[in-house]
CSV table of C-alpha atoms and ligand atoms in Angstrom, one decimal:
chain,number,residue,atom,x,y,z
A,1170,ILE,CA,-1.0,39.7,-47.5
A,1171,ILE,CA,3.1,38.5,-46.7
A,1172,ILE,CA,3.4,41.4,-43.4
A,1173,THR,CA,0.0,39.4,-41.9
A,1174,THR,CA,1.1,35.3,-43.2
A,1175,MET,CA,3.8,36.8,-41.6
A,1176,VAL,CA,3.1,37.5,-38.6
A,1177,ILE,CA,0.2,34.7,-38.6
A,1178,PHE,CA,2.8,32.8,-38.4
A,1179,TRP,CA,5.2,34.6,-36.0
A,1180,LEU,CA,2.1,34.9,-33.3
A,1181,LEU,CA,1.6,30.3,-34.3
A,1182,SER,CA,5.5,30.1,-34.2
A,1183,ILE,CA,5.5,31.8,-30.2
A,1184,MET,CA,2.7,29.2,-29.9
A,1185,ALA,CA,3.9,26.6,-30.5
A,1186,SER,CA,6.8,26.6,-28.2
A,1187,LEU,CA,4.7,28.1,-25.2
A,1188,TYR,CA,3.4,25.0,-25.3
A,1189,LEU,CA,6.3,22.9,-26.4
A,1190,ALA,CA,7.5,25.1,-22.6
A,1191,ALA,CA,5.3,24.3,-21.0
A,1192,TRP,CA,3.7,20.7,-21.9
A,1193,THR,CA,7.8,19.0,-21.7
A,1194,ARG,CA,6.9,20.7,-18.4
A,1195,ARG,CA,5.1,18.8,-16.9
A,1196,PRO,CA,6.5,15.5,-15.8
A,1197,VAL,CA,8.5,18.2,-13.1
A,1198,VAL,CA,4.7,20.1,-12.0
A,1199,ALA,CA,2.8,16.6,-11.3
A,1200,ALA,CA,5.5,15.2,-9.5
A,1201,PHE,CA,5.9,18.6,-7.2
A,1202,GLU,CA,2.2,18.3,-7.0
A,1203,ARG,CA,2.6,14.8,-5.9
A,1204,GLN,CA,5.8,15.4,-3.7
A,1205,LYS,CA,3.0,18.6,-1.9
A,1206,SER,CA,-0.4,16.3,-1.6
A,1207,PHE,CA,2.3,13.6,-0.3
A,1208,VAL,CA,3.8,16.1,2.7
A,1209,GLU,CA,-0.2,16.8,3.2
A,1210,ASN,CA,-1.4,13.8,3.6
A,1211,ALA,CA,2.1,12.4,5.8
A,1212,SER,CA,1.4,15.7,7.8
A,1213,HIS,CA,-2.4,15.4,8.2
A,1214,GLU,CA,-2.1,11.9,9.1
A,1215,LEU,CA,0.6,12.4,12.0
A,1216,ARG,CA,-1.5,15.4,13.5
A,1217,THR,CA,-4.6,12.6,13.9
A,1218,PRO,CA,-2.5,10.8,16.6
A,1219,LEU,CA,-0.3,13.4,17.9
A,1220,ALA,CA,-3.7,14.8,18.7
A,1221,ILE,CA,-5.4,12.5,20.0
A,1222,LEU,CA,-1.9,11.2,22.1
A,1223,GLN,CA,-2.3,15.3,23.8
A,1224,ASN,CA,-6.3,14.5,25.0
A,1225,ARG,CA,-5.0,11.7,26.6
A,1226,LEU,CA,-2.4,13.0,28.9
A,1227,GLU,CA,-3.3,15.7,29.5
A,1228,LEU,CA,-6.9,14.4,30.4
A,1229,LEU,CA,-3.9,11.9,32.3
A,1230,PHE,CA,-2.8,15.0,34.4
A,1231,GLN,CA,-6.1,16.4,35.8
A,1232,ASN,CA,-5.9,14.0,38.6
A,1233,PRO,CA,-3.2,13.3,39.7
A,1234,ASN,CA,-4.9,11.1,42.8
A,1235,ALA,CA,-5.9,8.8,40.2
A,1236,THR,CA,-3.9,5.1,39.7
A,1237,ILE,CA,-2.7,3.0,36.7
A,1238,LEU,CA,-5.4,1.4,37.2
A,1239,ASP,CA,-8.3,4.2,37.2
A,1240,GLU,CA,-6.1,5.7,34.2
A,1241,SER,CA,-5.8,1.9,32.0
A,1242,GLU,CA,-8.0,2.8,29.0
A,1243,ASN,CA,-6.1,6.5,28.8
A,1244,ILE,CA,-2.8,4.7,28.8
A,1245,SER,CA,-3.1,1.9,26.0
A,1246,GLU,CA,-4.8,4.0,24.1
A,1247,SER,CA,-1.6,6.8,23.9
A,1248,LEU,CA,-0.1,3.8,23.4
A,1249,GLN,CA,-2.1,2.6,20.4
A,1250,GLU,CA,-1.6,6.2,19.3
A,1251,VAL,CA,2.2,5.5,19.3
A,1252,ARG,CA,2.1,2.1,18.3
A,1253,ASN,CA,-0.1,3.7,15.1
A,1254,MET,CA,2.4,6.8,14.6
A,1255,ARG,CA,5.7,4.5,14.5
A,1256,LEU,CA,4.2,1.9,11.5
A,1257,LEU,CA,3.4,5.4,9.7
A,1258,THR,CA,6.7,7.2,10.1
A,1259,SER,CA,8.1,3.4,9.2
A,1260,ASN,CA,6.1,2.9,6.4
A,1261,LEU,CA,6.5,6.5,5.2
A,1262,LEU,CA,10.6,5.8,5.4
A,1263,ASN,CA,10.2,2.8,3.2
A,1264,LEU,CA,7.9,5.0,0.3
A,1265,ALA,CA,10.3,8.2,0.4
A,1266,ARG,CA,13.6,4.8,0.1
A,1267,ARG,CA,11.6,3.5,-2.6
A,1268,ASP,CA,10.7,7.0,-4.3
A,1269,SER,CA,14.0,6.7,-5.2
A,1270,GLY,CA,14.2,3.6,-7.0
A,1271,ILE,CA,13.0,-0.1,-5.4
A,1272,LYS,CA,16.6,-2.3,-6.9
A,1273,ILE,CA,15.4,-5.8,-7.2
A,1274,GLU,CA,17.9,-7.9,-6.5
A,1275,PRO,CA,16.9,-12.0,-8.2
A,1276,GLU,CA,18.2,-15.2,-5.9
A,1277,GLU,CA,17.7,-18.4,-6.1
A,1278,THR,CA,14.4,-19.2,-5.0
A,1279,GLY,CA,12.5,-22.6,-5.0
A,1280,LEU,CA,9.9,-24.1,-3.0
A,1281,PRO,CA,11.4,-24.0,0.9
A,1282,PHE,CA,10.7,-20.0,0.9
A,1283,PHE,CA,6.8,-20.1,0.4
A,1284,LYS,CA,6.3,-22.9,2.8
A,1285,SER,CA,8.3,-20.5,5.5
A,1286,LEU,CA,6.3,-17.3,4.5
A,1287,PHE,CA,3.2,-19.9,5.5
A,1288,ALA,CA,3.7,-21.6,8.2
A,1289,ASN,CA,4.2,-17.8,9.2
A,1290,TYR,CA,1.1,-16.9,8.0
A,1291,GLU,CA,-0.5,-20.0,9.3
A,1292,MET,CA,1.0,-19.3,12.5
A,1293,LEU,CA,-0.4,-15.7,12.4
A,1294,ALA,CA,-4.6,-16.6,11.2
A,1295,GLU,CA,-4.5,-19.0,14.3
A,1296,ASN,CA,-4.0,-16.3,17.0
A,1297,ALA,CA,-6.4,-14.4,14.8
A,1298,GLY,CA,-9.5,-16.2,14.7
A,1299,LYS,CA,-8.8,-17.3,11.2
A,1300,GLN,CA,-8.2,-19.5,7.9
A,1301,PHE,CA,-5.8,-20.1,5.4
A,1302,SER,CA,-4.1,-21.4,3.4
A,1303,GLY,CA,-1.3,-21.5,0.7
A,1304,GLN,CA,-0.5,-23.5,-1.7
A,1305,VAL,CA,2.2,-23.2,-3.9
A,1306,ASP,CA,3.1,-24.4,-7.9
A,1307,LEU,CA,6.4,-24.6,-8.4
A,1308,ASP,CA,8.0,-27.0,-10.9
A,1309,GLU,CA,11.6,-25.4,-10.4
A,1310,ASN,CA,13.6,-22.9,-9.0
A,1311,ILE,CA,13.1,-19.0,-10.1
A,1312,MET,CA,15.4,-15.7,-9.6
A,1313,LEU,CA,13.8,-13.9,-7.0
A,1314,ASP,CA,13.5,-10.7,-4.6
A,1315,GLN,CA,12.5,-12.7,-1.7
A,1316,ALA,CA,12.9,-9.2,0.7
A,1317,LEU,CA,10.5,-7.5,-1.6
A,1318,THR,CA,8.3,-10.2,-2.9
A,1319,LYS,CA,8.2,-11.1,0.7
A,1320,GLN,CA,7.2,-7.8,1.8
A,1321,LEU,CA,4.8,-7.5,-0.9
A,1322,MET,CA,2.4,-11.0,-0.1
A,1323,THR,CA,2.6,-9.5,3.5
A,1324,ILE,CA,1.3,-6.9,2.8
A,1325,LEU,CA,-1.3,-8.4,1.1
A,1326,PHE,CA,-2.0,-10.7,4.1
A,1327,ASP,CA,-2.4,-8.2,6.7
A,1328,ASN,CA,-5.4,-6.4,4.9
A,1329,ALA,CA,-6.7,-10.1,4.4
A,1330,LEU,CA,-6.6,-10.9,8.1
A,1331,LYS,CA,-7.0,-7.1,8.2
A,1332,TYR,CA,-10.8,-6.8,6.7
A,1333,THR,CA,-12.2,-10.5,7.2
A,1334,ASP,CA,-14.7,-11.0,10.3
A,1335,ASP,CA,-13.6,-13.5,12.6
A,1336,ASP,CA,-14.3,-17.0,10.8
A,1337,GLY,CA,-12.2,-15.5,8.0
A,1338,GLU,CA,-10.4,-17.4,5.6
A,1339,VAL,CA,-7.7,-16.7,3.5
A,1340,LYS,CA,-6.3,-17.8,0.8
A,1341,ILE,CA,-2.6,-17.8,-1.4
A,1342,SER,CA,-1.7,-19.0,-4.3
A,1343,VAL,CA,1.9,-18.7,-5.9
A,1344,GLN,CA,2.6,-20.0,-9.5
A,1345,LYS,CA,4.8,-19.9,-12.7
A,1346,LEU,CA,3.7,-19.8,-15.5
A,1347,ASN,CA,6.1,-19.9,-17.9
A,1348,ASN,CA,8.1,-16.3,-17.8
A,1349,GLN,CA,5.4,-14.7,-14.7
A,1350,LEU,CA,5.2,-15.8,-11.2
A,1351,ASN,CA,0.8,-15.1,-10.8
A,1352,ILE,CA,-0.3,-14.8,-6.6
A,1353,ILE,CA,-3.1,-14.4,-5.9
A,1354,VAL,CA,-4.6,-13.2,-2.2
A,1355,SER,CA,-8.6,-14.1,-1.0
A,1356,ASP,CA,-10.4,-13.6,1.4
A,1357,ASN,CA,-13.7,-13.5,2.3
A,1358,GLY,CA,-14.5,-10.1,4.1
A,1359,GLU,CA,-16.8,-7.8,3.5
A,1360,GLY,CA,-15.6,-6.9,-0.1
A,1361,ILE,CA,-13.6,-3.5,-2.3
A,1362,SER,CA,-17.1,-1.4,-3.8
A,1363,ASP,CA,-16.6,-0.5,-7.9
A,1364,GLN,CA,-15.7,3.5,-6.5
A,1365,ASP,CA,-12.9,2.3,-4.0
A,1366,LYS,CA,-11.1,-0.6,-6.2
A,1367,LYS,CA,-9.8,2.4,-8.8
A,1368,LYS,CA,-8.5,4.6,-5.4
A,1369,VAL,CA,-7.3,1.7,-3.2
A,1370,PHE,CA,-3.2,1.5,-4.5
A,1371,ASP,CA,-3.0,5.6,-4.1
A,1372,ARG,CA,-1.3,6.9,-1.0
A,1373,PHE,CA,-3.3,7.2,2.3
A,1374,TYR,CA,-6.4,5.9,0.8
A,1375,ARG,CA,-8.6,3.9,2.7
A,1376,VAL,CA,-12.2,3.3,2.0
A,1377,ASP,CA,-13.9,3.9,5.4
A,1378,LYS,CA,-11.3,6.2,7.4
A,1379,ALA,CA,-12.6,5.3,10.8
A,1380,ARG,CA,-13.4,2.1,10.3
A,1381,THR,CA,-9.5,1.0,9.0
A,1382,ARG,CA,-7.8,3.8,11.7
A,1383,GLN,CA,-9.3,1.4,14.1
A,1384,LYS,CA,-7.8,-1.8,12.1
A,1385,GLY,CA,-4.7,0.6,12.1
A,1386,GLY,CA,-4.6,0.8,8.8
A,1387,LEU,CA,-3.1,3.3,7.0
A,1388,GLY,CA,-3.8,3.5,3.4
A,1389,LEU,CA,-0.1,3.4,2.6
A,1390,GLY,CA,0.8,-0.8,2.2
A,1391,LEU,CA,-1.7,-0.7,-1.5
A,1392,SER,CA,0.9,2.7,-2.3
A,1393,LEU,CA,4.1,0.3,-1.4
A,1394,ALA,CA,2.3,-3.1,-2.7
A,1395,LYS,CA,2.5,-2.0,-5.8
A,1396,GLN,CA,5.4,-0.1,-6.5
A,1397,ILE,CA,7.0,-3.3,-5.5
A,1398,VAL,CA,5.4,-5.0,-8.6
A,1399,ASP,CA,6.0,-1.6,-11.3
A,1400,ALA,CA,8.9,-2.5,-10.1
A,1401,TYR,CA,8.9,-6.0,-11.2
A,1402,LYS,CA,7.8,-4.7,-14.1
A,1403,GLY,CA,4.5,-6.4,-13.2
A,1404,LYS,CA,0.9,-5.8,-13.0
A,1405,VAL,CA,-1.9,-5.8,-9.3
A,1406,SER,CA,-5.6,-6.0,-9.2
A,1407,VAL,CA,-8.4,-6.5,-7.6
A,1408,GLU,CA,-11.6,-7.9,-7.8
A,1409,ASP,CA,-14.5,-9.3,-6.1
A,1410,ASN,CA,-14.2,-13.1,-5.1
A,1411,HIS,CA,-17.0,-14.9,-4.8
A,1412,PRO,CA,-19.0,-15.4,-3.4
A,1413,LYS,CA,-18.1,-13.0,-1.1
A,1414,GLY,CA,-14.2,-10.4,0.1
A,1415,THR,CA,-11.5,-10.2,-2.4
A,1416,ARG,CA,-9.2,-10.8,-4.6
A,1417,PHE,CA,-5.9,-9.4,-5.6
A,1418,ASN,CA,-3.7,-10.9,-8.5
A,1419,ILE,CA,-0.5,-10.1,-8.5
A,1420,ARG,CA,2.3,-10.6,-11.8
A,1421,LEU,CA,5.3,-10.6,-11.2
A,1422,ARG,CA,8.3,-10.5,-14.6
A,1423,LEU,CA,10.8,-13.4,-13.4
A,1424,GLU,CA,14.6,-12.9,-14.7
A,1425,LYS,CA,15.9,-15.9,-16.1
B,2224,LIG,P1,-4.3,-0.3,5.1
B,2224,LIG,O1,-3.3,0.1,5.7
B,2224,LIG,O2,-5.2,1.2,5.2
B,2224,LIG,O3,-4.7,-1.0,5.2
B,2224,LIG,P2,-3.6,-0.1,2.4
B,2224,LIG,O4,-3.0,0.4,1.2
B,2224,LIG,O5,-3.1,-1.2,2.7
B,2224,LIG,O6,-4.2,0.5,3.4
B,2224,LIG,O7,-5.4,-0.6,1.6
B,2224,LIG,C1,-5.9,0.3,0.9
B,2224,LIG,C2,-7.5,0.6,1.2
B,2224,LIG,O8,-8.3,-0.5,1.1
B,2224,LIG,C3,-8.1,-0.2,3.2
B,2224,LIG,O9,-7.5,1.1,4.6
B,2224,LIG,C4,-9.0,-1.1,2.9
B,2224,LIG,O10,-9.8,-0.4,3.4
B,2224,LIG,C5,-9.3,-1.3,1.7
B,2224,LIG,N1,-8.4,-2.7,1.4
B,2224,LIG,C6,-7.3,-3.6,1.6
B,2224,LIG,N2,-6.6,-4.3,1.9
B,2224,LIG,C7,-8.6,-4.8,1.7
B,2224,LIG,C8,-9.5,-6.7,2.1
B,2224,LIG,N3,-8.8,-8.1,1.5
B,2224,LIG,N4,-10.9,-6.0,1.7
B,2224,LIG,C9,-11.6,-4.9,2.4
B,2224,LIG,N5,-10.9,-3.4,1.9
B,2224,LIG,C10,-9.4,-3.8,2.2
């Protein structure tokens, strides 16, 4: 009985240590898997515009007598693919830099920061034939990383503009509540289904790949936005806007 108990005990301790070893390695394995799928996705995303570009350029060479005007469609499509790739590579670079840790560098910020940002958004919305309204409720200056906040709000603004129709309306409201900054970005566009709401913050996730690609979407904006919010130890959520569209709620924890 003693020997059997000892053997069982010994076997149990081996199993426990094996389990412990696997469990402690889990974060390393998960990080490796994440990295691997990131590289796979990035390569895939680069392959598509490169294939289109190659195709378009080959078409250009098929007819040596054609003028630039004759080939204008091929040329402008090629240019669009080059723009897509430029955007993708700069987003990838941003994400890679962010992966090594975002450092929040707060500076004293007041109304003028938001006002000038909103003036830019108003211009961009007007150029796109859409409406924009911005509202700030701030009774005192706050400590904010202006570059990161601008990047965060611009990602959401760009999306709101991108995914609304011609009569689209984008609203941003900023409000300080205790030691939090609440930012709401809403639009009256096509909206996001409940199923997709869970995935839109994943890297490279696009609800409708073909459609968003046309709009220049690469599925990286919201994952970058989430990283910025995480660095702030804040929260970002997405819900339906009523009667139509999407609403992103952000809460940033402010430093005293
Ligand atoms: P993308 O660069 O493709 O816009 P994002 O990460 O910013 O990438 O967004 C992921 C996907 O979420 C988009 O492709 C789009 O399908 C959806 N999405 C994001 N914002 C909105 C919005 N305001 N309205 C509708 N769909 C949206």
